[in-house]
Amino acid sequence: MTAQIIDGKKIAAETRELLAKEVALFHNETGITPHLAAILVGEDPASAVYVRNKERACAKAGMKSTLHKLPSETTEAELLEMIEQFNDDSSVHGILVQLPLPGHIEEQRVLDAVTPLKDVDCFHPENVGLLAQGRPRFQPCTPRGVQVLLEKSGIDVSGKHAVVLGRSEIVGKPMAMLLVQKGPVANATVTICHSRTANLKEVTRQADILVAAIGKPNFVTAEMVKPGAVVMDVGINSVDGKLVGDVDFDQVAPIASSITPVPGGVGPMTIAMLLDNTLTAARIAAKG
Ligand SMILES: NC(=O)c1ccc[n+]([C@@H]2O[C@H](COP(=O)([O-])OP(=O)(O)OC[C@H]3O[C@@H](n4cnc5c(N)ncnc54)[C@H](OP(=O)(O)O)[C@@H]3O)[C@@H](O)[C@H]2O)c1
């Protein structure tokens, strides 16, 4: 069997092109340019790269982005004050706090402080609740990216057994929520696995669609995958200076029906979905 290699780079580029057209149309109708305010605390080099990529993507899509760099010794109170300013600033539509934050700042308190109407990462409890109820305001970026890849690759999800490996608030749980919803590219029967799951291999081998999001390089081997399964690899791990996923691509690609590579699979979709949420936030603001 030769697996379909899902080209996330290409699908993300197409998605962003479409989005740029929507942004232009929205601007013509309302005079509003969607504006993403990104906050970066500290000097983490990987975070700096992520934020720069988000800025560039905004510019390409015709959106405004502003980067607000704060020193690593910034207090939680100072950060909360900045968020409050952006919450109140009607020219800012989306607020992004780049993670991780320095250890002395409590992440949850900071993420909860972003007003739900500008929460383009979909981390706020109100937005997570709306998502859980099947009436999302914003889409969780990385999981939504996986869903769009499935859709654009013509993969039928309805009635399939999807196994999500990982239960984080950013990827695993919202991924499961999207796949189990009533609606397009959903209606799956979903199992969530984590580090305490017993007989993991037996569970993953039942998956028609396997989403790996655990942050362990090459963890998913061929014996964990049912022949013909769709394998979506969210993992981004650096091994000897090379990026690898959570799936052992060389082993699994020959038995999968479709698979995402790393890099060039799920990764590029996350930013595209962030832009989509920023446009949604601007639309919400325009409605008043
Ligand atoms: N493509 C993108 O844009 C994107 C975005 C976000 C994250 N990522 C990548 O996706 C991966 C996961 O990220 P994350 O933020 O979800 O990570 P995380 O918060 O560290 O969560 C990892 C999850 O995997 C589970 N896990 C760890 N080891 C396991 C094992 N041996 N067997 C079964 N489950 C195991 C953990 O279980 P417990 O809950 O029991 O500890 C946890 O639920 C990372 O490589 C990250 O870099 C990529």
CSV table of C-alpha atoms in Angstrom, one decimal, residues 134-258:
chain,number,residue,atom,x,y,z
A,134,GLY,CA,-21.0,22.0,19.6
A,135,ARG,CA,-21.5,25.7,19.1
A,136,PRO,CA,-17.9,27.0,18.9
A,137,ARG,CA,-17.2,30.8,18.7
A,138,PHE,CA,-13.5,30.1,17.8
A,139,GLN,CA,-11.9,26.9,16.6
A,140,PRO,CA,-8.9,25.5,18.5
A,141,CYS,CA,-6.1,26.2,16.0
A,142,THR,CA,-4.1,23.0,15.8
A,143,PRO,CA,-7.0,20.5,16.1
A,144,ARG,CA,-9.0,22.6,13.6
A,145,GLY,CA,-5.9,22.4,11.3
A,146,VAL,CA,-6.1,18.6,11.5
A,147,GLN,CA,-9.8,18.6,10.7
A,148,VAL,CA,-9.2,20.8,7.6
A,149,LEU,CA,-6.4,18.5,6.4
A,150,LEU,CA,-8.9,15.6,6.7
A,151,GLU,CA,-11.5,17.5,4.9
A,152,LYS,CA,-9.2,18.7,2.0
A,153,SER,CA,-7.8,15.1,1.7
A,154,GLY,CA,-11.3,13.7,1.2
A,155,ILE,CA,-11.2,11.5,4.2
A,156,ASP,CA,-14.5,10.4,5.6
A,157,VAL,CA,-14.6,10.7,9.3
A,158,SER,CA,-18.3,10.0,10.1
A,159,GLY,CA,-18.8,6.7,11.9
A,160,LYS,CA,-15.0,6.0,12.0
A,161,HIS,CA,-13.1,5.2,15.2
A,162,ALA,CA,-10.7,8.0,15.9
A,163,VAL,CA,-8.1,7.5,18.5
A,164,VAL,CA,-6.5,10.7,19.9
A,165,LEU,CA,-3.1,10.0,21.5
A,166,GLY,CA,-2.7,12.8,24.1
A,167,ARG,CA,-5.1,14.7,26.4
A,168,SER,CA,-3.6,18.2,26.6
A,169,GLU,CA,-5.9,21.3,26.7
A,170,ILE,CA,-4.2,22.6,23.5
A,171,VAL,CA,-4.4,19.6,21.3
A,172,GLY,CA,-5.7,16.2,22.6
A,173,LYS,CA,-8.9,17.3,24.3
A,174,PRO,CA,-10.1,19.9,21.8
A,175,MET,CA,-9.2,17.5,19.0
A,176,ALA,CA,-11.5,14.8,20.4
A,177,MET,CA,-14.2,17.4,20.9
A,178,LEU,CA,-14.0,18.4,17.2
A,179,LEU,CA,-14.1,14.9,15.9
A,180,VAL,CA,-17.0,13.8,18.1
A,181,GLN,CA,-19.2,16.7,17.2
A,182,LYS,CA,-22.3,16.4,15.1
A,183,GLY,CA,-21.3,18.0,11.8
A,184,PRO,CA,-19.1,17.8,8.8
A,185,VAL,CA,-15.7,16.1,9.1
A,186,ALA,CA,-16.8,14.8,12.5
A,187,ASN,CA,-19.4,12.3,13.9
A,188,ALA,CA,-16.5,10.0,14.8
A,189,THR,CA,-16.4,7.5,17.6
A,190,VAL,CA,-13.6,8.9,19.7
A,191,THR,CA,-11.2,7.4,22.2
A,192,ILE,CA,-8.7,9.6,24.0
A,193,CYS,CA,-5.5,8.0,25.2
A,194,HIS,CA,-2.8,9.3,27.6
A,195,SER,CA,0.2,8.2,29.7
A,196,ARG,CA,-2.0,6.0,32.0
A,197,THR,CA,-3.9,4.2,29.2
A,198,ALA,CA,-3.6,0.5,29.6
A,199,ASN,CA,-2.7,-1.7,26.6
A,200,LEU,CA,-2.1,1.4,24.5
A,201,LYS,CA,-1.1,-0.6,21.4
A,202,GLU,CA,-4.4,-2.6,21.5
A,203,VAL,CA,-6.3,0.7,21.6
A,204,THR,CA,-4.3,2.5,18.8
A,205,ARG,CA,-4.6,-0.5,16.6
A,206,GLN,CA,-8.4,-0.1,16.6
A,207,ALA,CA,-8.1,3.4,15.1
A,208,ASP,CA,-9.4,4.1,11.6
A,209,ILE,CA,-8.0,7.6,12.2
A,210,LEU,CA,-5.1,8.0,14.6
A,211,VAL,CA,-4.1,11.5,15.8
A,212,ALA,CA,-0.7,11.5,17.6
A,213,ALA,CA,-0.1,14.5,20.0
A,214,ILE,CA,2.2,13.4,22.8
A,215,GLY,CA,5.5,15.1,22.1
A,216,LYS,CA,7.6,11.8,22.0
A,217,PRO,CA,9.7,11.4,18.9
A,218,ASN,CA,8.9,8.4,16.7
A,219,PHE,CA,6.7,7.0,19.4
A,220,VAL,CA,4.0,5.5,17.2
A,221,THR,CA,5.5,2.4,15.5
A,222,ALA,CA,4.0,0.2,12.8
A,223,GLU,CA,2.8,-2.4,15.3
A,224,MET,CA,0.6,0.3,16.9
A,225,VAL,CA,-1.2,1.1,13.6
A,226,LYS,CA,-4.0,-0.8,11.9
A,227,PRO,CA,-3.1,-1.3,8.2
A,228,GLY,CA,-5.0,1.2,6.1
A,229,ALA,CA,-5.5,3.7,9.0
A,230,VAL,CA,-5.3,7.5,8.5
A,231,VAL,CA,-2.4,8.8,10.6
A,232,MET,CA,-2.3,12.5,11.6
A,233,ASP,CA,1.0,13.5,13.3
A,234,VAL,CA,0.8,16.6,15.5
A,235,GLY,CA,4.1,16.1,17.2
A,236,ILE,CA,7.0,18.4,16.7
A,237,ASN,CA,10.2,17.2,18.3
A,238,SER,CA,13.8,18.1,17.7
A,239,VAL,CA,16.2,15.2,17.4
A,240,ASP,CA,19.8,16.0,16.6
A,241,GLY,CA,18.8,19.3,15.1
A,242,LYS,CA,16.1,17.7,12.9
A,243,LEU,CA,12.3,18.0,13.3
A,244,VAL,CA,10.5,14.7,13.7
A,245,GLY,CA,6.9,13.8,14.6
A,246,ASP,CA,5.4,11.5,17.2
A,247,VAL,CA,5.0,8.9,14.5
A,248,ASP,CA,7.8,6.8,13.0
A,249,PHE,CA,7.1,8.0,9.5
A,250,ASP,CA,9.3,5.5,7.7
A,251,GLN,CA,7.7,2.5,9.5
A,252,VAL,CA,4.1,3.7,9.4
A,253,ALA,CA,3.8,5.3,6.0
A,254,PRO,CA,4.0,1.9,4.2
A,255,ILE,CA,0.9,0.6,6.1
A,256,ALA,CA,-1.2,3.7,6.4
A,257,SER,CA,-3.7,4.9,3.8
A,258,SER,CA,-2.9,8.6,4.5
